[in-house]
XYZ file of C-alpha atoms in Angstrom:
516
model
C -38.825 16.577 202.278
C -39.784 20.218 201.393
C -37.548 23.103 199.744
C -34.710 24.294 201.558
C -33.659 27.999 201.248
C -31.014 27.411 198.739
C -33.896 25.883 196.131
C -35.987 28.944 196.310
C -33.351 30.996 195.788
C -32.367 28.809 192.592
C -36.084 29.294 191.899
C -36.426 32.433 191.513
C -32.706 32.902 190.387
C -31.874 30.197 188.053
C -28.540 30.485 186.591
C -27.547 32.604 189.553
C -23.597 30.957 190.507
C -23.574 31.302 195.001
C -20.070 32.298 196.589
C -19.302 29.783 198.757
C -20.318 32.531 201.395
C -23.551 32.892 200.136
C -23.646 29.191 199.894
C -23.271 28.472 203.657
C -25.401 31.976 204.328
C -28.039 30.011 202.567
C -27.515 26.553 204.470
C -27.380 28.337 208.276
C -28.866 31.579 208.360
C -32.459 29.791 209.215
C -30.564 28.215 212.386
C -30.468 32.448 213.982
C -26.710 31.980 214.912
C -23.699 33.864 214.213
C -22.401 32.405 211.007
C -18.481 33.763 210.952
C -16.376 33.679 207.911
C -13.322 34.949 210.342
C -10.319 32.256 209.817
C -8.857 32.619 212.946
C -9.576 34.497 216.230
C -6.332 36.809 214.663
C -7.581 40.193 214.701
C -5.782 40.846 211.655
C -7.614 38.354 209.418
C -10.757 39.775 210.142
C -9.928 43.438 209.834
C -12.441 44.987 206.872
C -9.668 47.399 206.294
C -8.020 44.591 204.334
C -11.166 43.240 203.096
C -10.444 44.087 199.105
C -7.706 40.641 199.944
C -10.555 38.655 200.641
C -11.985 36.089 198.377
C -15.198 34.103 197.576
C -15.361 32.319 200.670
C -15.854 35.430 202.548
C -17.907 37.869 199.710
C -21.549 37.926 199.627
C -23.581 39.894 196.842
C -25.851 42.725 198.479
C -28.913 41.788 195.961
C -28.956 37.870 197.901
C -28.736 39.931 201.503
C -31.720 41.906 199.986
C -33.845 38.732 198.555
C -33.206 37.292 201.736
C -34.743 39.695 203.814
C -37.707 40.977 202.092
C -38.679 37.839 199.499
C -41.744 35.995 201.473
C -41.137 33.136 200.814
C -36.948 33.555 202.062
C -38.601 35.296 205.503
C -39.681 32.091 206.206
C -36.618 30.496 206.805
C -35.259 33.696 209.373
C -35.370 32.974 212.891
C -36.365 35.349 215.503
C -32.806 35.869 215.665
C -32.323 37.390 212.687
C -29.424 37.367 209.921
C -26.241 37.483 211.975
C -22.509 37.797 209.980
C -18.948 38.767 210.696
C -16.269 38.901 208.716
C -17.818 39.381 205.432
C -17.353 41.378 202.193
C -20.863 42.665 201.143
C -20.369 43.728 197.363
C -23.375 45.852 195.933
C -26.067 47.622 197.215
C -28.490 46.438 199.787
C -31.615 47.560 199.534
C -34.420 47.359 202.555
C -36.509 50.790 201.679
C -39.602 50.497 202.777
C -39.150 46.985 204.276
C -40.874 45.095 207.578
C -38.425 43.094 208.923
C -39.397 41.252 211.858
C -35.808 40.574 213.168
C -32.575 42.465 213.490
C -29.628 42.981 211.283
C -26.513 42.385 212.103
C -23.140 42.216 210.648
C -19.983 42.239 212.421
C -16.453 43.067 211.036
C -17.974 43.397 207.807
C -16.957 45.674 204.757
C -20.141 46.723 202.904
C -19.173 48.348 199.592
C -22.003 50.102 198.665
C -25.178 51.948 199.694
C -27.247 49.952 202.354
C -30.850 51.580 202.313
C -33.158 51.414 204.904
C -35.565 54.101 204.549
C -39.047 53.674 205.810
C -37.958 50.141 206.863
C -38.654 48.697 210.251
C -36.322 45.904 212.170
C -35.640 45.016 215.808
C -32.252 46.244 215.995
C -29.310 47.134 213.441
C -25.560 46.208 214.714
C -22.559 47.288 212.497
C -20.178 46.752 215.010
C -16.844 47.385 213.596
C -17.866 47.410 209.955
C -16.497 49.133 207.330
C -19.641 50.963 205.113
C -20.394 53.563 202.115
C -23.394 55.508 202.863
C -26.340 54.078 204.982
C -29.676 55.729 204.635
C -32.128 55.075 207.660
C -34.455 58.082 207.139
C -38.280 57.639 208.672
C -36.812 53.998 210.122
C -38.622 52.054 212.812
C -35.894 50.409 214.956
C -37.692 48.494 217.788
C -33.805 47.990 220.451
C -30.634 50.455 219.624
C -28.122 50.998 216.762
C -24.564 50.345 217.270
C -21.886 52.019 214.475
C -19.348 51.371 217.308
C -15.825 49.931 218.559
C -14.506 50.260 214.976
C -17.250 51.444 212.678
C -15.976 52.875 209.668
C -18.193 54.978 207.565
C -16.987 56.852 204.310
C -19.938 58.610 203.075
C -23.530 60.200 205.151
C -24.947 57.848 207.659
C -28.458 59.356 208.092
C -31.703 59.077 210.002
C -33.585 61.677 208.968
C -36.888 61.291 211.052
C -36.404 57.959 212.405
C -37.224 56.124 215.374
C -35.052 53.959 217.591
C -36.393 52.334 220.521
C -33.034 52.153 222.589
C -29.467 53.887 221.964
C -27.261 55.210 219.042
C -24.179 53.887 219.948
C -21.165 54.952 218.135
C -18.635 55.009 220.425
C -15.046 55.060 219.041
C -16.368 55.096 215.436
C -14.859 56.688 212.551
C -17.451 58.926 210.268
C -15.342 60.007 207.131
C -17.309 62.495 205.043
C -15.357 65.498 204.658
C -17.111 68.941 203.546
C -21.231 67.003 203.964
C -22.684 65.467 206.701
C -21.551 62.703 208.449
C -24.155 61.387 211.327
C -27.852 63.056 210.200
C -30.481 62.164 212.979
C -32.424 65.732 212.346
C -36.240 64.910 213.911
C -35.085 61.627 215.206
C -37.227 60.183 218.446
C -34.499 58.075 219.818
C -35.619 56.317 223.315
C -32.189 56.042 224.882
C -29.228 57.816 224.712
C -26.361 58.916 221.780
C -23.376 57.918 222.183
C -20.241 59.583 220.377
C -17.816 58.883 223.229
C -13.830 58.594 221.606
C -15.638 59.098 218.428
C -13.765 60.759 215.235
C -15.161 63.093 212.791
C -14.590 65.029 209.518
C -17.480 66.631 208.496
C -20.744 67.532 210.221
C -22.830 65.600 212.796
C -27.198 67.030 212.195
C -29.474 66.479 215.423
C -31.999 69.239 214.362
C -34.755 69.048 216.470
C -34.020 65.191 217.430
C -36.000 63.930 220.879
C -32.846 62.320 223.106
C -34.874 60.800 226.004
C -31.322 60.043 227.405
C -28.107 61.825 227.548
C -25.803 63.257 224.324
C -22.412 62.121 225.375
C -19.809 63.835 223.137
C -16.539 62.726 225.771
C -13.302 62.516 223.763
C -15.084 63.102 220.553
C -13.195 64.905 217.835
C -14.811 66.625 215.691
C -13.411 68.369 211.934
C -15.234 70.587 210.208
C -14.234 72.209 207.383
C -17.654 73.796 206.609
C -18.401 75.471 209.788
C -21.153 73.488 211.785
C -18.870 70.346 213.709
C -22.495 69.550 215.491
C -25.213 70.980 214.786
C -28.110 70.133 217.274
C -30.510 73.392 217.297
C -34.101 72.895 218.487
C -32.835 69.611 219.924
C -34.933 67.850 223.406
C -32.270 66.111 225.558
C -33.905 64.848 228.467
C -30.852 63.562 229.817
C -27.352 65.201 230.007
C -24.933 66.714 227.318
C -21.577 66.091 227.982
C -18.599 67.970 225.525
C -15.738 67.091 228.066
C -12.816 64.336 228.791
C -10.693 65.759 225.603
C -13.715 66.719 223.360
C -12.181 68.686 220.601
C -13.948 70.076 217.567
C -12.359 72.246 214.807
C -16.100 74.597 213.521
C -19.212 75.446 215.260
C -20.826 73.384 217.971
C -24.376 74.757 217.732
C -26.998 74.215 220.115
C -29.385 76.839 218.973
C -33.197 76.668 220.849
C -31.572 73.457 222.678
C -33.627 72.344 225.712
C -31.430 69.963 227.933
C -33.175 68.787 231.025
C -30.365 67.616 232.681
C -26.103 69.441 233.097
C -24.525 71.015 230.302
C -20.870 69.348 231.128
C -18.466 71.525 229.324
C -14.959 70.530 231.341
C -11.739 68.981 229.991
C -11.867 70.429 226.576
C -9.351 70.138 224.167
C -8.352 73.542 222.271
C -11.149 75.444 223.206
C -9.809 78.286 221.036
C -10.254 76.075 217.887
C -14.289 75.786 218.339
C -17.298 78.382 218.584
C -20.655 77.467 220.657
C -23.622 78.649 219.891
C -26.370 78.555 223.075
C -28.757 81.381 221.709
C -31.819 80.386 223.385
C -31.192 77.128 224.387
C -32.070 76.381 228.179
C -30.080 73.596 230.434
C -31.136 72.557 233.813
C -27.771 72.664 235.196
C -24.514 74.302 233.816
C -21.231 72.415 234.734
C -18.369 74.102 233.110
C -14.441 75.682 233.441
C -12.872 78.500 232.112
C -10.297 76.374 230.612
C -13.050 75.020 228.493
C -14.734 78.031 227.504
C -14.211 79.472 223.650
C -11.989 82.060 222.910
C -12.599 85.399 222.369
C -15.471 86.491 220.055
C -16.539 82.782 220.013
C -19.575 81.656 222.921
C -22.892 83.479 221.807
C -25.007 83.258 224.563
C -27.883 85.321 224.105
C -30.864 83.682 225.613
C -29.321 81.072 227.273
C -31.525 80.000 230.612
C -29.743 77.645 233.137
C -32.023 76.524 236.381
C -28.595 76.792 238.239
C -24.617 76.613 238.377
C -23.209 73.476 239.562
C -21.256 73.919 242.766
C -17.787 72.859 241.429
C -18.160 75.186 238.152
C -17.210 78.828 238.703
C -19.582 81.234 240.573
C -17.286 84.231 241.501
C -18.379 87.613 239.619
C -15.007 87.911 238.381
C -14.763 84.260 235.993
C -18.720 84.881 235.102
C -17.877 88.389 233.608
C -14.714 86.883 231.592
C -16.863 84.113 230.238
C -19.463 86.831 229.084
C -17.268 89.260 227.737
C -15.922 86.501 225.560
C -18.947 86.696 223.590
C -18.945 88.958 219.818
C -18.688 92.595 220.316
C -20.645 94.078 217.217
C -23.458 93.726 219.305
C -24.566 94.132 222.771
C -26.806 91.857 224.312
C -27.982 92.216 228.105
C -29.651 89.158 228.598
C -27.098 86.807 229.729
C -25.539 89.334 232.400
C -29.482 89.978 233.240
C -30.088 86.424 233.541
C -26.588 85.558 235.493
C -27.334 88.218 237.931
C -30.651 87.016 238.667
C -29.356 83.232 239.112
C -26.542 84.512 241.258
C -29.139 86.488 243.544
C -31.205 83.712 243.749
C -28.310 81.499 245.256
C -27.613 84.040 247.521
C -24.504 85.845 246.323
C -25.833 89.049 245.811
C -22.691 91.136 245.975
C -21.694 88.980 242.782
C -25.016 89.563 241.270
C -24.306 93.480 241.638
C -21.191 93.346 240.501
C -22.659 91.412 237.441
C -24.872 94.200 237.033
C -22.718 97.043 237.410
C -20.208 94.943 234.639
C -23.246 94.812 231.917
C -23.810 98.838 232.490
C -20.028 99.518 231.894
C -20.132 97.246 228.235
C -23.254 98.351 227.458
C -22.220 101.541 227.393
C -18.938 100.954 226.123
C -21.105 99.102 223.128
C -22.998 102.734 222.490
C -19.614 104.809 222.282
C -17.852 102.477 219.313
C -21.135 103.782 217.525
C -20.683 107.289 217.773
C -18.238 109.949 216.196
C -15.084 109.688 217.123
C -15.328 113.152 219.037
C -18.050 112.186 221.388
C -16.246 109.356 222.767
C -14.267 110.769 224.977
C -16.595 113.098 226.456
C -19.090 109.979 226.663
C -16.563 108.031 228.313
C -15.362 110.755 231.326
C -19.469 110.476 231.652
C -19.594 106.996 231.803
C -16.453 107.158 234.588
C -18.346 109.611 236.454
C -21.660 107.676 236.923
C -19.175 104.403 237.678
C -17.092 106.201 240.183
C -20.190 108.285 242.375
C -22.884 105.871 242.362
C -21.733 102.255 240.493
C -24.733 103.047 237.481
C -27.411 102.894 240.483
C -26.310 99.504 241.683
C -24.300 100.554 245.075
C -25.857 104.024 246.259
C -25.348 102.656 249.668
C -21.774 103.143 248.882
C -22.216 106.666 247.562
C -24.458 107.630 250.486
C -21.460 106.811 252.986
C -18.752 108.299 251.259
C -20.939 111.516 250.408
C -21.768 111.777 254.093
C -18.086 110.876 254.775
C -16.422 113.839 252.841
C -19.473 116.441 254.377
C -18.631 115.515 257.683
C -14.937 115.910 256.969
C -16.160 119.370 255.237
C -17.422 120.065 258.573
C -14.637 119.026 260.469
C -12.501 121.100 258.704
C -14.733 124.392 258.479
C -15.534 124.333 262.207
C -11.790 123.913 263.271
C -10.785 127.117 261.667
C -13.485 128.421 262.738
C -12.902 127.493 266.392
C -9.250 128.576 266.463
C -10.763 131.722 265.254
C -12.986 132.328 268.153
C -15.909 132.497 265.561
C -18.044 129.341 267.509
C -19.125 131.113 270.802
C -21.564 129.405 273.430
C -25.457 130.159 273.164
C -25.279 130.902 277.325
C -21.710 132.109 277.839
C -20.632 132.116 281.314
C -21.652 134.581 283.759
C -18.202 136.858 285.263
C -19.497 134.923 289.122
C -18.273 131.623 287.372
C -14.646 133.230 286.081
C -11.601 131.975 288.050
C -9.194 134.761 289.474
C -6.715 134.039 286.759
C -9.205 134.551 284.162
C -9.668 130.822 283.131
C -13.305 129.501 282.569
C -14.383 126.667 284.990
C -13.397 123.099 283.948
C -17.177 122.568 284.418
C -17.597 124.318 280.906
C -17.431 121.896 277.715
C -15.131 123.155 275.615
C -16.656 123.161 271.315
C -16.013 120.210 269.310
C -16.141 120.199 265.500
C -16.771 116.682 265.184
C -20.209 116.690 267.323
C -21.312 119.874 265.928
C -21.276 119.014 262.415
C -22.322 115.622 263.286
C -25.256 117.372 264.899
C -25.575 119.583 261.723
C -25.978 116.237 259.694
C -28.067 114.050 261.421
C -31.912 114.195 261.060
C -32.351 113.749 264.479
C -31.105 116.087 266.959
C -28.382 115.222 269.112
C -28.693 118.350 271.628
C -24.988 119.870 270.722
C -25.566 122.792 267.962
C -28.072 123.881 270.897
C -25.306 125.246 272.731
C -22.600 126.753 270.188
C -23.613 130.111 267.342
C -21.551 131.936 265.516
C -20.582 135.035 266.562
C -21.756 138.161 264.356
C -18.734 140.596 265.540
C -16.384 138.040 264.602
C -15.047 138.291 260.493
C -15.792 135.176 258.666
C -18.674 134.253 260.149
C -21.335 135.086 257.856
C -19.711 132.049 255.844
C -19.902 129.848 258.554
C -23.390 130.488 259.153
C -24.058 130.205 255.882
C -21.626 126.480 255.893
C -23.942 125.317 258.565
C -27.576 125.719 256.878
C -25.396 124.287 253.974
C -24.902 121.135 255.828
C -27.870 120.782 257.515
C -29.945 120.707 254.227
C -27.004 118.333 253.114
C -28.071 115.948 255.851
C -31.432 115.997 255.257
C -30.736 115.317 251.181
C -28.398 112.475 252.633
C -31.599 110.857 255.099
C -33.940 110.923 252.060
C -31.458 109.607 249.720
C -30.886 106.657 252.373
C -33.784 106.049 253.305
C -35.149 106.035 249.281
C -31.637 103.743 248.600
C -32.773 101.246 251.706
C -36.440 100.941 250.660
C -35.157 100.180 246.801
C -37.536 103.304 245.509
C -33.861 104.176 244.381
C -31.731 101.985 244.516
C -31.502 99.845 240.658
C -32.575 96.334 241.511
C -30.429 93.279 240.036
């Protein structure tokens, strides 16, 4: 009969007293099931919370775990299955650096008391499924399936994967990650092949996805998130392939930072909880699709959103001119940046709504320009500002000359209206060919025949490029006082039409007309 596990551990241990957990750990382990230490199915007993209560029977050193997995010899004796415990104390360290383990890890409603190290190490999967744990180091890790810190993880100290690899998700859904004023989750350069999973998670201190590779979603739904260091998640230069979701109640007292970001898939910012108690940060980060409401958005002073790209605007987030300004104006105003009312403008065009684009563009001239005046003296404000009214009021900053065209030819046909009135009442408009004294009545009258002079037409006529064949027939009449101004009103108006046609015709083409 050859050695079982328990004589090469007394081998190469001798002296070494077992728990009776380690005993049994020793006697099953090589049989790849679940080997519980739980006394009941009462949640209760098995709650690592109240794991300093339990004794012997359930407390395994973290040197044996750490012979067990990486002595040759031990190996032997692991199934494919792997070392599978719940309900155990793990006092001491376990250490794994560097180590090729063939089979997962996993320990269930455990309480590990110390470091567990598994730099450089490779395994199938890890599962610390509502364990208790110090700090776990997983940094440059090979994990061939997922990672799950979830449904009551517990971590009080840095869980990190600094450059690691998982083959299939982080789950850590409804996890606790307790490690207040450092980092709590660190998966900066991760490649993880699935998605993360934060969903109902809570956290005090900062979560690190610097330039990770998400080939799945980043789902942050009812996460809360307490920083008292400024970054709550910190994910610049990150590659989601997938979806990010900050919604259903996500909360987060710092700055959510998503820097460079490039997320293939929506950017779900909806059913936020105190938005005013977070900042985002989407400098140059590019999203395929933006799903978001204005109940979500930051506060005042709080989204920075210069170079932000989106491929488009979901249909049920807001699109009206009005809620797109609000959310950009919400950015800092020490400095101006024209890029995201450049960019909206150009999405909002390209969906059509280019009223809403305009009005985009006309809102980015008025606060750029309202950004110049706070830098100059006090005295030049005001003067800047009547300016900047002026060019708002007569032609919207170049974005609605069509506008100014009709109102300018508006008031000079009113102009004309007026002028020609007075100066029909005056007898001062006089037919070209008057009539001859064979075609005047016996009382005087002139023949109904006759068109009497209308001001409208004739200053219509005045106005319009083309001829309309009515000035033909009406002059002013030299003997009459007044009418050298009239005369002179006319050419006025004439060359006022022709300034109007160009300008039209220049704001129809777009030679002059600002395009969004």
């Amino acid at each position: 009969m050859g050695e079982s596990l328990r004589d090469v551990f007394a081998k190469h241990f001798p002296g070494r007293e077992l728990t009776p957990a380690e005993g049994l750990l020793l006697a099953r382990v090589s049989a790849g099931d679940l080997i519980d230490f739980c006394p009941s199915d009462d949640p209760a007993a098995c709650d690592p919370g109240q794991a300093d209560s339990w004794g012997p029977e359930r407390t395994i050193g973290g040197d044996l775990l750490t012979w067990l997995c990486t002595n040759p010899e031990a190996v032997g004796f692991i199934s494919h299955k792997g070392v599978q415990i719940r309900g155990a104390r793990i006092t001491g360290a376990i250490d794994l650096a560097f180590a090729d383990l063939r089979f997962p890890i996993v320990l269930l409603r455990c309480r590990l008391d110390d470091i567990f190290d598994l730099r450089y190490a490779s395994l199938k999967t890890l599962a610390l499924t509502d364990s208790h744990t110090g700090s776990l180091l997983a940094d440059g890790a090979k994990i061939e399936g997922g990672v799950f810190l979830n449904q009551g993880f517990e971590a009080y100290g840095e869980i990190r994967f600094l450059g690691a690899t998982i083959g299939g998700n982080l789950e850590c859904n409804g996890g606790k990650f307790i490690n207040p004023g450092g980092d709590t989750l660190s998966a900066d350069g991760a490649k993880i092949e699935g998605d993360v999973f934060l969903r109902n998670s809570k956290i005090q201190g900062r979560v690190r996805l610097l330039g990770a590779t998400i080939r799945g979603n980043l789902e942050c739904s009812g996460a809360k998130f307490v920083s008292s260091e400024g970054y709550a998640l910190l994910a610049n230069r990150a590659t989601v392939e997938g979806s990010v979701f900050l919604d259903e109640g996500f909360k987060a007292q710092g700055r959510v930072s998503l820097v460079s970001a490039e997320i293939s898939g929506f950017f779900h910012l909806r059913g936020a909880a105190s938005p005013e108690s977070f900042s985002l940060d989407l400098e140059s980060a590019a999203v395929g699709t933006l799903r978001d409401e204005p109940s979500s958005w930051p506060s005042q002073g709080n989204p920075r959103l210069n170079g932000f790209t989106y491929a488009k605007i979901a249909r049920d987030a807001p699109r009206d001119s009005k809620s797109r300004i609000d959310w950009l104006r919400r950015q800092p105003q020490d400095t101006f940046h024209p890029q995201p009312y450049e960019f909206l403008a150009r999405t909002l065009k390209e969906e059509g709504a280019i009223r809403a684009a305009k009005r985009v563009s006309i809102a980015k001239s008025i606060d750029m320009r309202r950004a110049r005046r706070r830098k100059k003296p006090v005295l030049w404000r005001g003067v800047l500002a009547a300016w900047d009214w002026f060019l708002y009021v007569a032609f919207g900053y170049g974005y609605r000359l069509g506008v100014t065209w009709a109102a300018l030819a508006l008031v000079f046909l009113i102009a004309g209206l007026a002028v020609f009135r007075h100066a029909s009442s005056n007898e001062i408009m006089v037919p070209v060919h008057p009539c001859p004294a064979s075609n005047i009545t016996t009382d005087g009258e002139k023949p109904t025949s006759l068109p009497g002079f209308c001001p409208f037409l004739y200053s219509l006529d005045l106005l319009a490029p083309i001829p309309l064949g009515y000035k033909e027939h009406w002059r002013t009449d030299v003997t009459q006082p007044g009418e050298f101004t009239v005369f002179c009103f006319g050419i006025g108006l004439t060359a006022a039409g022709w300034t109007l046609t160009t300008l039209g015709i220049a704001t129809a083409t777009g030679i002059l007309q600002r395009r969004v």
